[in-house]
Amino acid sequence: MTYKVEILPTAWEDLKRIEDWYLVQFGVETALKVSSHILDALERLEMFLDSGSLTPDEWMNKKGYRMIICEKHIAIYRQIGNTVYVYHIADTQTEYTKLFY
Protein backbone atom coordinates (compact mmCIF):
# COMPACT_ATOMS: atom_id res chain seq x y z
CA MET A 1 0.00 0.00 0.00
CA THR A 2 1.17 3.52 -0.77
CA TYR A 3 0.60 6.33 1.72
CA LYS A 4 0.48 10.06 1.16
CA VAL A 5 3.04 11.92 3.30
CA GLU A 6 1.91 15.39 4.34
CA ILE A 7 4.44 17.60 6.07
CA LEU A 8 2.51 19.98 8.31
CA PRO A 9 3.48 23.68 8.60
CA THR A 10 5.10 23.15 12.01
CA ALA A 11 7.40 20.50 10.54
CA TRP A 12 8.28 22.74 7.57
CA GLU A 13 9.22 25.47 10.06
CA ASP A 14 11.36 22.97 11.97
CA LEU A 15 13.10 21.91 8.76
CA LYS A 16 13.73 25.55 7.80
CA ARG A 17 15.32 26.24 11.22
CA ILE A 18 17.54 23.17 10.87
CA GLU A 19 18.54 24.19 7.36
CA ASP A 20 19.27 27.78 8.48
CA TRP A 21 21.48 26.52 11.32
CA TYR A 22 23.52 24.33 8.97
CA LEU A 23 23.73 27.18 6.47
CA VAL A 24 25.28 29.50 9.06
CA GLN A 25 27.55 26.84 10.57
CA PHE A 26 28.71 24.93 7.47
CA GLY A 27 27.45 26.58 4.28
CA VAL A 28 24.88 26.05 1.56
CA GLU A 29 26.01 22.62 0.40
CA THR A 30 25.78 21.06 3.85
CA ALA A 31 22.45 22.76 4.63
CA LEU A 32 20.91 21.40 1.43
CA LYS A 33 22.41 17.95 2.01
CA VAL A 34 20.92 17.71 5.53
CA SER A 35 17.44 18.90 4.52
CA SER A 36 17.48 16.61 1.48
CA HIS A 37 18.41 13.64 3.65
CA ILE A 38 15.51 14.36 6.02
CA LEU A 39 13.05 14.74 3.13
CA ASP A 40 14.28 11.49 1.56
CA ALA A 41 13.67 9.65 4.84
CA LEU A 42 10.14 11.06 5.02
CA GLU A 43 9.46 10.11 1.42
CA ARG A 44 10.31 6.49 2.23
CA LEU A 45 7.30 6.45 4.57
CA GLU A 46 5.09 6.43 1.45
CA MET A 47 6.04 2.80 0.84
CA PHE A 48 7.53 1.69 4.15
CA LEU A 49 5.29 3.06 6.90
CA ASP A 50 6.60 0.50 9.38
CA SER A 51 10.16 1.76 8.99
CA GLY A 52 9.49 4.14 11.87
CA SER A 53 9.46 3.11 15.50
CA LEU A 54 7.73 3.94 18.77
CA THR A 55 8.74 7.16 20.50
CA PRO A 56 10.34 7.20 23.97
CA ASP A 57 7.13 8.79 25.29
CA GLU A 58 4.28 6.51 26.40
CA TRP A 59 1.56 9.16 25.91
CA MET A 60 2.66 9.80 22.32
CA ASN A 61 2.72 6.08 21.57
CA LYS A 62 -0.83 5.69 22.90
CA LYS A 63 -1.93 8.52 20.60
CA GLY A 64 -0.42 6.72 17.59
CA TYR A 65 2.67 8.86 17.08
CA ARG A 66 5.79 7.22 15.71
CA MET A 67 9.24 8.50 14.84
CA ILE A 68 11.78 8.07 12.12
CA ILE A 69 15.43 8.86 12.75
CA CYS A 70 17.36 10.73 10.07
CA GLU A 71 20.95 10.66 11.40
CA LYS A 72 21.04 13.55 13.92
CA HIS A 73 17.36 14.43 13.47
CA ILE A 74 14.05 12.85 14.26
CA ALA A 75 10.68 13.28 12.58
CA ILE A 76 7.48 12.66 14.54
CA TYR A 77 4.51 11.48 12.51
CA ARG A 78 1.15 9.78 12.77
CA GLN A 79 -0.85 7.78 10.28
CA ILE A 80 -4.50 8.71 9.83
CA GLY A 81 -6.17 6.64 7.14
CA ASN A 82 -3.96 6.57 4.06
CA THR A 83 -2.10 9.75 5.02
CA VAL A 84 1.02 10.12 7.12
CA TYR A 85 1.13 13.49 8.87
CA VAL A 86 4.57 14.77 9.87
CA TYR A 87 4.19 17.02 12.93
CA HIS A 88 7.72 17.93 13.96
CA ILE A 89 11.34 17.53 12.95
CA ALA A 90 13.92 18.02 15.70
CA ASP A 91 17.49 17.35 16.71
CA THR A 92 17.77 14.01 18.52
CA GLN A 93 19.70 15.75 21.32
CA THR A 94 16.71 17.93 22.29
CA GLU A 95 13.69 17.07 24.40
CA TYR A 96 11.51 16.83 21.31
CA THR A 97 8.64 15.04 23.06
CA LYS A 98 7.91 18.30 24.93
CA LEU A 99 6.81 19.80 21.60
CA PHE A 100 3.50 17.98 22.13
CA TYR A 101 2.71 19.14 25.66
Coordinates of N, CA and C in Angstrom, one line a residue:
M1 N 0.8 -1.2 0.0 CA 0.0 0.0 0.0 C 0.9 1.2 0.0
T2 N 0.5 2.2 -0.7 CA 1.2 3.5 -0.8 C 0.4 4.5 0.1
Y3 N 1.2 5.3 0.9 CA 0.6 6.3 1.7 C 1.0 7.7 1.2
K4 N 0.2 8.7 1.5 CA 0.5 10.1 1.2 C 1.2 10.6 2.4
V5 N 2.3 11.3 2.2 CA 3.0 11.9 3.3 C 2.8 13.4 3.2
E6 N 2.2 13.9 4.3 CA 1.9 15.4 4.3 C 2.7 16.0 5.5
I7 N 3.6 16.9 5.1 CA 4.4 17.6 6.1 C 3.7 18.8 6.5
L8 N 3.3 18.9 7.8 CA 2.5 20.0 8.3 C 3.4 21.2 8.5
P9 N 2.7 22.4 8.5 CA 3.5 23.7 8.6 C 4.5 23.7 9.7
T10 N 4.1 23.1 10.9 CA 5.1 23.1 12.0 C 6.4 22.4 11.7
A11 N 6.2 21.3 10.9 CA 7.4 20.5 10.5 C 8.2 21.2 9.5
W12 N 7.5 21.9 8.6 CA 8.3 22.7 7.6 C 9.1 23.8 8.3
E13 N 8.5 24.4 9.3 CA 9.2 25.5 10.1 C 10.4 24.9 10.8
D14 N 10.2 23.7 11.3 CA 11.4 23.0 12.0 C 12.5 22.7 11.0
L15 N 12.1 22.2 9.8 CA 13.1 21.9 8.8 C 13.8 23.2 8.3
K16 N 13.1 24.3 8.2 CA 13.7 25.6 7.8 C 14.7 26.0 8.9
R17 N 14.4 25.9 10.1 CA 15.3 26.2 11.2 C 16.6 25.4 11.2
I18 N 16.4 24.1 11.0 CA 17.5 23.2 10.9 C 18.4 23.6 9.7
E19 N 17.8 23.8 8.6 CA 18.5 24.2 7.4 C 19.3 25.5 7.6
D20 N 18.6 26.5 8.2 CA 19.3 27.8 8.5 C 20.5 27.6 9.4
W21 N 20.4 26.7 10.4 CA 21.5 26.5 11.3 C 22.7 25.9 10.6
Y22 N 22.4 24.9 9.7 CA 23.5 24.3 9.0 C 24.1 25.3 8.0
L23 N 23.3 26.2 7.4 CA 23.7 27.2 6.5 C 24.7 28.1 7.1
V24 N 24.4 28.6 8.3 CA 25.3 29.5 9.1 C 26.6 28.8 9.5
Q25 N 26.4 27.6 10.0 CA 27.6 26.8 10.6 C 28.5 26.3 9.5
F26 N 27.9 25.7 8.4 CA 28.7 24.9 7.5 C 28.6 25.3 6.0
G27 N 27.6 26.2 5.7 CA 27.5 26.6 4.3 C 26.3 25.9 3.6
V28 N 26.0 26.4 2.4 CA 24.9 26.1 1.6 C 24.9 24.6 1.2
E29 N 26.0 24.0 0.8 CA 26.0 22.6 0.4 C 25.6 21.7 1.5
T30 N 26.1 21.9 2.7 CA 25.8 21.1 3.9 C 24.3 21.2 4.3
A31 N 23.8 22.5 4.3 CA 22.4 22.8 4.6 C 21.5 22.0 3.7
L32 N 21.8 22.1 2.4 CA 20.9 21.4 1.4 C 21.0 19.9 1.6
K33 N 22.2 19.4 1.9 CA 22.4 18.0 2.0 C 21.6 17.4 3.2
V34 N 21.6 18.1 4.3 CA 20.9 17.7 5.5 C 19.4 17.7 5.3
S35 N 18.9 18.8 4.7 CA 17.4 18.9 4.5 C 17.0 17.9 3.5
S36 N 17.8 17.6 2.5 CA 17.5 16.6 1.5 C 17.4 15.2 2.1
H37 N 18.4 14.9 3.0 CA 18.4 13.6 3.6 C 17.1 13.4 4.5
I38 N 16.7 14.5 5.2 CA 15.5 14.4 6.0 C 14.3 14.1 5.1
L39 N 14.2 14.9 4.0 CA 13.0 14.7 3.1 C 13.0 13.4 2.5
D40 N 14.2 12.8 2.1 CA 14.3 11.5 1.6 C 13.8 10.4 2.5
A41 N 14.1 10.6 3.8 CA 13.7 9.7 4.8 C 12.2 9.7 5.0
L42 N 11.6 10.9 4.9 CA 10.1 11.1 5.0 C 9.4 10.5 3.8
E43 N 10.0 10.6 2.6 CA 9.5 10.1 1.4 C 9.4 8.6 1.5
R44 N 10.3 7.9 2.1 CA 10.3 6.5 2.2 C 9.1 6.0 3.0
L45 N 8.5 6.8 3.8 CA 7.3 6.5 4.6 C 6.1 6.1 3.6
E46 N 6.2 6.7 2.4 CA 5.1 6.4 1.4 C 4.9 4.9 1.2
M47 N 6.1 4.2 1.1 CA 6.0 2.8 0.8 C 6.3 1.9 2.1
F48 N 7.1 2.5 3.0 CA 7.5 1.7 4.2 C 7.1 2.4 5.5
L49 N 5.8 2.4 5.7 CA 5.3 3.1 6.9 C 5.8 2.5 8.2
D50 N 6.1 1.2 8.2 CA 6.6 0.5 9.4 C 8.1 0.7 9.6
S51 N 8.7 1.5 8.8 CA 10.2 1.8 9.0 C 10.4 2.7 10.2
G52 N 9.4 3.3 10.7 CA 9.5 4.1 11.9 C 9.4 3.3 13.1
S53 N 9.5 3.9 14.3 CA 9.5 3.1 15.5 C 8.7 3.9 16.5
L54 N 8.4 3.3 17.7 CA 7.7 3.9 18.8 C 8.6 5.1 19.3
T55 N 8.0 6.1 19.9 CA 8.7 7.2 20.5 C 9.1 6.8 21.9
P56 N 10.0 7.5 22.6 CA 10.3 7.2 24.0 C 9.3 7.7 25.0
D57 N 8.2 8.2 24.4 CA 7.1 8.8 25.3 C 5.9 7.9 25.2
E58 N 5.4 7.4 26.3 CA 4.3 6.5 26.4 C 3.0 7.2 25.9
W59 N 2.8 8.4 26.3 CA 1.6 9.2 25.9 C 1.5 9.3 24.4
M60 N 2.6 9.6 23.8 CA 2.7 9.8 22.3 C 2.4 8.5 21.6
N61 N 3.0 7.4 22.2 CA 2.7 6.1 21.6 C 1.2 5.7 21.6
K62 N 0.6 6.0 22.8 CA -0.8 5.7 22.9 C -1.7 6.5 21.9
K63 N -1.2 7.7 21.6 CA -1.9 8.5 20.6 C -1.6 8.2 19.2
G64 N -0.7 7.2 18.9 CA -0.4 6.7 17.6 C 0.8 7.4 16.9
Y65 N 1.5 8.2 17.7 CA 2.7 8.9 17.1 C 3.8 7.9 17.0
R66 N 4.6 8.0 15.9 CA 5.8 7.2 15.7 C 6.9 8.2 15.3
M67 N 8.1 7.6 15.2 CA 9.2 8.5 14.8 C 10.1 7.8 13.8
I68 N 10.8 8.6 13.0 CA 11.8 8.1 12.1 C 13.1 8.9 12.4
I69 N 14.2 8.2 12.5 CA 15.4 8.9 12.8 C 16.2 9.1 11.4
C70 N 16.6 10.3 11.3 CA 17.4 10.7 10.1 C 18.7 11.2 10.5
E71 N 19.6 10.3 10.8 CA 20.9 10.7 11.4 C 20.8 11.4 12.7
K72 N 21.1 12.8 12.7 CA 21.0 13.6 13.9 C 19.7 14.2 14.2
H73 N 18.7 13.8 13.3 CA 17.4 14.4 13.5 C 16.3 13.3 13.6
I74 N 15.2 13.8 14.1 CA 14.1 12.9 14.3 C 12.8 13.5 13.7
A75 N 12.0 12.8 13.1 CA 10.7 13.3 12.6 C 9.6 12.5 13.3
I76 N 8.6 13.2 13.8 CA 7.5 12.7 14.5 C 6.3 12.7 13.6
Y77 N 5.6 11.6 13.4 CA 4.5 11.5 12.5 C 3.4 10.6 13.1
R78 N 2.3 10.6 12.4 CA 1.1 9.8 12.8 C 0.4 9.5 11.5
Q79 N 0.0 8.2 11.4 CA -0.9 7.8 10.3 C -2.3 8.0 10.6
I80 N -3.0 8.6 9.7 CA -4.5 8.7 9.8 C -5.1 8.3 8.5
G81 N -5.7 7.2 8.4 CA -6.2 6.6 7.1 C -5.0 6.3 6.2
N82 N -5.0 6.8 5.0 CA -4.0 6.6 4.1 C -2.9 7.7 4.0
T83 N -3.0 8.6 5.0 CA -2.1 9.7 5.0 C -1.2 9.7 6.2
V84 N 0.0 10.0 6.0 CA 1.0 10.1 7.1 C 1.3 11.6 7.3
Y85 N 0.9 12.1 8.5 CA 1.1 13.5 8.9 C 2.4 13.7 9.7
V86 N 3.3 14.5 9.2 CA 4.6 14.8 9.9 C 4.4 16.0 10.7
Y87 N 4.5 15.9 12.0 CA 4.2 17.0 12.9 C 5.4 17.9 13.3
H88 N 6.5 17.2 13.6 CA 7.7 17.9 14.0 C 9.0 17.2 13.5
I89 N 10.0 18.0 13.3 CA 11.3 17.5 12.9 C 12.3 18.2 13.9
A90 N 13.1 17.4 14.6 CA 13.9 18.0 15.7 C 15.3 17.3 15.8
D91 N 16.2 18.0 16.4 CA 17.5 17.3 16.7 C 17.3 16.2 17.7
T92 N 17.9 15.1 17.6 CA 17.8 14.0 18.5 C 18.3 14.3 19.9
Q93 N 19.1 15.4 20.0 CA 19.7 15.8 21.3 C 18.8 16.7 22.1
T94 N 17.6 17.1 21.6 CA 16.7 17.9 22.3 C 15.6 17.1 22.9
E95 N 14.8 17.7 23.8 CA 13.7 17.1 24.4 C 12.5 17.3 23.5
Y96 N 12.5 16.6 22.3 CA 11.5 16.8 21.3 C 10.1 16.4 21.7
T97 N 10.0 15.5 22.7 CA 8.6 15.0 23.1 C 7.9 16.2 23.7
K98 N 8.6 17.2 24.3 CA 7.9 18.3 24.9 C 7.2 19.2 23.9
L99 N 7.5 19.0 22.6 CA 6.8 19.8 21.6 C 5.3 19.5 21.6
F100 N 4.9 18.4 22.2 CA 3.5 18.0 22.1 C 2.7 18.3 23.4
Y101 N 3.4 18.9 24.4 CA 2.7 19.1 25.7 C 2.5 20.6 25.9

